[in-house]
PDB file of C-alpha atoms in Angstrom:
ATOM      1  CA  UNK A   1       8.554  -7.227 -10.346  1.00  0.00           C
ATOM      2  CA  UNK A   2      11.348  -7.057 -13.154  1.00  0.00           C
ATOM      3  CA  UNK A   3      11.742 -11.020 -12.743  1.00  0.00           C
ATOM      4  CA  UNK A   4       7.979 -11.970 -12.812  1.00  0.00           C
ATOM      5  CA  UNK A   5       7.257  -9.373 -15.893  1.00  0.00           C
ATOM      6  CA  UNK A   6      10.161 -10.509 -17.952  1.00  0.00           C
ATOM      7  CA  UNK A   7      10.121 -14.715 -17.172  1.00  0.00           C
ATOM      8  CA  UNK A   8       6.588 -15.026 -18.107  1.00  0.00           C
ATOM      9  CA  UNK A   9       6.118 -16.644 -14.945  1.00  0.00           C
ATOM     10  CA  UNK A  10       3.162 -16.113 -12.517  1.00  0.00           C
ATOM     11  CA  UNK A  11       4.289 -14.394  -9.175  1.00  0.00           C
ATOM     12  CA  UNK A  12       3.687 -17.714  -7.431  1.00  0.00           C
ATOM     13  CA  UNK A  13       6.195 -19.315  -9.476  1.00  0.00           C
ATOM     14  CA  UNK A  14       8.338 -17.183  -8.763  1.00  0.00           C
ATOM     15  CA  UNK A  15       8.578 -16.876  -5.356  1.00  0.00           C
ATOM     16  CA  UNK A  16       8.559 -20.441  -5.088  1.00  0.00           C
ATOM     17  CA  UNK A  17      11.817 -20.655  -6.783  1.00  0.00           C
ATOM     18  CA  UNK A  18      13.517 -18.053  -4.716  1.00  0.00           C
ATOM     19  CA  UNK A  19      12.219 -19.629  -1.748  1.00  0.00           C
ATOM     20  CA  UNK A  20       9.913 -16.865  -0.338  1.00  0.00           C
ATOM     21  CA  UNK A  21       6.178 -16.917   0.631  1.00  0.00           C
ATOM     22  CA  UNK A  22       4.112 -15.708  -2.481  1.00  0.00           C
ATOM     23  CA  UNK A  23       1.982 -13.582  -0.139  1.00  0.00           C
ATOM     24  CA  UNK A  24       5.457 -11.627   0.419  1.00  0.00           C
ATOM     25  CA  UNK A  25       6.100 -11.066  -2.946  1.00  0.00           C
ATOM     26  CA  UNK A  26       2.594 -10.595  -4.470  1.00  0.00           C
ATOM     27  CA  UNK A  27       2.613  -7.588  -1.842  1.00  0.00           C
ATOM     28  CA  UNK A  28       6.169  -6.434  -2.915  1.00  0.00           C
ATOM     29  CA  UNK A  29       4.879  -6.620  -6.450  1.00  0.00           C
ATOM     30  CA  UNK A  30       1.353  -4.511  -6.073  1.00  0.00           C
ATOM     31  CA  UNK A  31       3.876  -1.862  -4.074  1.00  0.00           C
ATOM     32  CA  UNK A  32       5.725  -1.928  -7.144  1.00  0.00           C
ATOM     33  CA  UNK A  33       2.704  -1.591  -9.227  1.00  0.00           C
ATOM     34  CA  UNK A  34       1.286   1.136  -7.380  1.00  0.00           C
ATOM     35  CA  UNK A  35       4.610   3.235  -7.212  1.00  0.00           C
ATOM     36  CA  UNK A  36       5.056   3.217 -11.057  1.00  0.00           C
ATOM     37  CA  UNK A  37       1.536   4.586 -11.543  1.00  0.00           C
ATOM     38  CA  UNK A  38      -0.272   0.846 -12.246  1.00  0.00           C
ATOM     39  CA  UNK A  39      -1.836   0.311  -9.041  1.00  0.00           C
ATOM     40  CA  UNK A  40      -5.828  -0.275  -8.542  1.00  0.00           C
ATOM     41  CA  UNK A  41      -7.754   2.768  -8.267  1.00  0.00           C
ATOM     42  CA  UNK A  42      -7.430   4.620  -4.708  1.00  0.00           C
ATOM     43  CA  UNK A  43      -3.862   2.190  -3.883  1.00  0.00           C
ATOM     44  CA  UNK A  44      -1.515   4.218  -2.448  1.00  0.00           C
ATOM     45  CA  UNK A  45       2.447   4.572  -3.873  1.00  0.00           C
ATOM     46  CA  UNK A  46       4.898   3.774  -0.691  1.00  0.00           C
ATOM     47  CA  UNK A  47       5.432   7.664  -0.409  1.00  0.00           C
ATOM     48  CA  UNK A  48       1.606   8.093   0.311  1.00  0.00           C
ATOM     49  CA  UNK A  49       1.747   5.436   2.640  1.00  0.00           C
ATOM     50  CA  UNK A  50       4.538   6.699   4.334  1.00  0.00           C
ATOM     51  CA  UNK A  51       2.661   9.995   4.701  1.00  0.00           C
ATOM     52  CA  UNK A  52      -0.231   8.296   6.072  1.00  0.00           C
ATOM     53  CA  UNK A  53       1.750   6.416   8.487  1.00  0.00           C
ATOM     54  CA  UNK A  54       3.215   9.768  10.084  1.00  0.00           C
ATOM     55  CA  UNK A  55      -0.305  11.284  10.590  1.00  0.00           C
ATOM     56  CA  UNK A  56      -1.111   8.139  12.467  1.00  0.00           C
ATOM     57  CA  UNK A  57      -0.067   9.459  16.133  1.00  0.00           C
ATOM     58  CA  UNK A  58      -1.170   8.541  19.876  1.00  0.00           C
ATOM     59  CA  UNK A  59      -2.539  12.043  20.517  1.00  0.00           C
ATOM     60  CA  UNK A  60      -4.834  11.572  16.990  1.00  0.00           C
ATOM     61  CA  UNK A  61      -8.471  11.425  17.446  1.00  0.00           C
ATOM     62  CA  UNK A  62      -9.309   8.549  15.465  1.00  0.00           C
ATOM     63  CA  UNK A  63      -6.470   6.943  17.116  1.00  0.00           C
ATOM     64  CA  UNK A  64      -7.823   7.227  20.367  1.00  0.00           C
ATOM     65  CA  UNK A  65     -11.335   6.828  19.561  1.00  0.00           C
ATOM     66  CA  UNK A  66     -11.243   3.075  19.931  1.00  0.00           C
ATOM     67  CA  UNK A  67     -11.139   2.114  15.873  1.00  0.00           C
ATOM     68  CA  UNK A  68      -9.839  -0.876  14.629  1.00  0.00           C
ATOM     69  CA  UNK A  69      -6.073  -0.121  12.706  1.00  0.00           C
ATOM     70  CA  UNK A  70      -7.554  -0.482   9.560  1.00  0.00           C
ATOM     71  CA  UNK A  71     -10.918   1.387  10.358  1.00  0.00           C
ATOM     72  CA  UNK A  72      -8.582   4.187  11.234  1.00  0.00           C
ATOM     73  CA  UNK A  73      -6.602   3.740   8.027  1.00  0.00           C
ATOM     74  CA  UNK A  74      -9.669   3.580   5.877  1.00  0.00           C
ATOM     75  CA  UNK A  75     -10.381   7.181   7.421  1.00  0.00           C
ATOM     76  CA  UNK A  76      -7.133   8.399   7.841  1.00  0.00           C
ATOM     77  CA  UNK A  77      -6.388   7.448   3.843  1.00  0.00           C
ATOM     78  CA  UNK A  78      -9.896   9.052   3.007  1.00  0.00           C
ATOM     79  CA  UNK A  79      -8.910  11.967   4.840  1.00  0.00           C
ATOM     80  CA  UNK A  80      -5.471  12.377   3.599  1.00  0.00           C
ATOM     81  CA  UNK A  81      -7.005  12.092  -0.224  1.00  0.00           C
ATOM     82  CA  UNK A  82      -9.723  14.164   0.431  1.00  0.00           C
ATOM     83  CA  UNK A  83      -6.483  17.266   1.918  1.00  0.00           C
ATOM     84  CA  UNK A  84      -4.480  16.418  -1.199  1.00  0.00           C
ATOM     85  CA  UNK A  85      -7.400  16.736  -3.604  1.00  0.00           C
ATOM     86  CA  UNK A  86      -8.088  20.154  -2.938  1.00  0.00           C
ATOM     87  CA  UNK A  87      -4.373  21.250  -3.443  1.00  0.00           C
TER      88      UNK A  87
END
């Protein structure tokens, strides 16, 4: 994130020079975003998603109610906001 911010170059540019896919690092970069408080509204920081991921569990409902993995995250993130709001 430090390398795109201060170059002045697009993310694109550079993760074509250091030779990685720019889907990689866009991805890496929106993380970074979203951990220092400059993500798009509802994005979760890696902690959150780390959180989320350990709710996600074989013997969970939505787990085994035949969702799609990101129709259960979709819930399971609405969910987990919805706990965290009321605290």
């Amino acid at each position: 994130m430090a390398l795109a911010d201060s170059s002045g170059k697009t993310v694109t540019a550079v993760a074509r020079e250091l030779g990685i896919s720019s889907e990689s690092l866009h991805g890496w970069y929106r993380r970074a975003q979203a951990d220092q408080g400059e993500g798009a509204p509802g994005e979760l920081t890696s902690a959150e998603r780390e959180e989320l991921r350990r709710c996600m569990c074989p013997s969970c409902p939505l787990c085994c109610s035949g969702l799609s993995g990101q129709e259960h995250t979709d819930i399971a993130r609405d969910v987990w906001q919805e706990l965290h709001d009321r605290s």
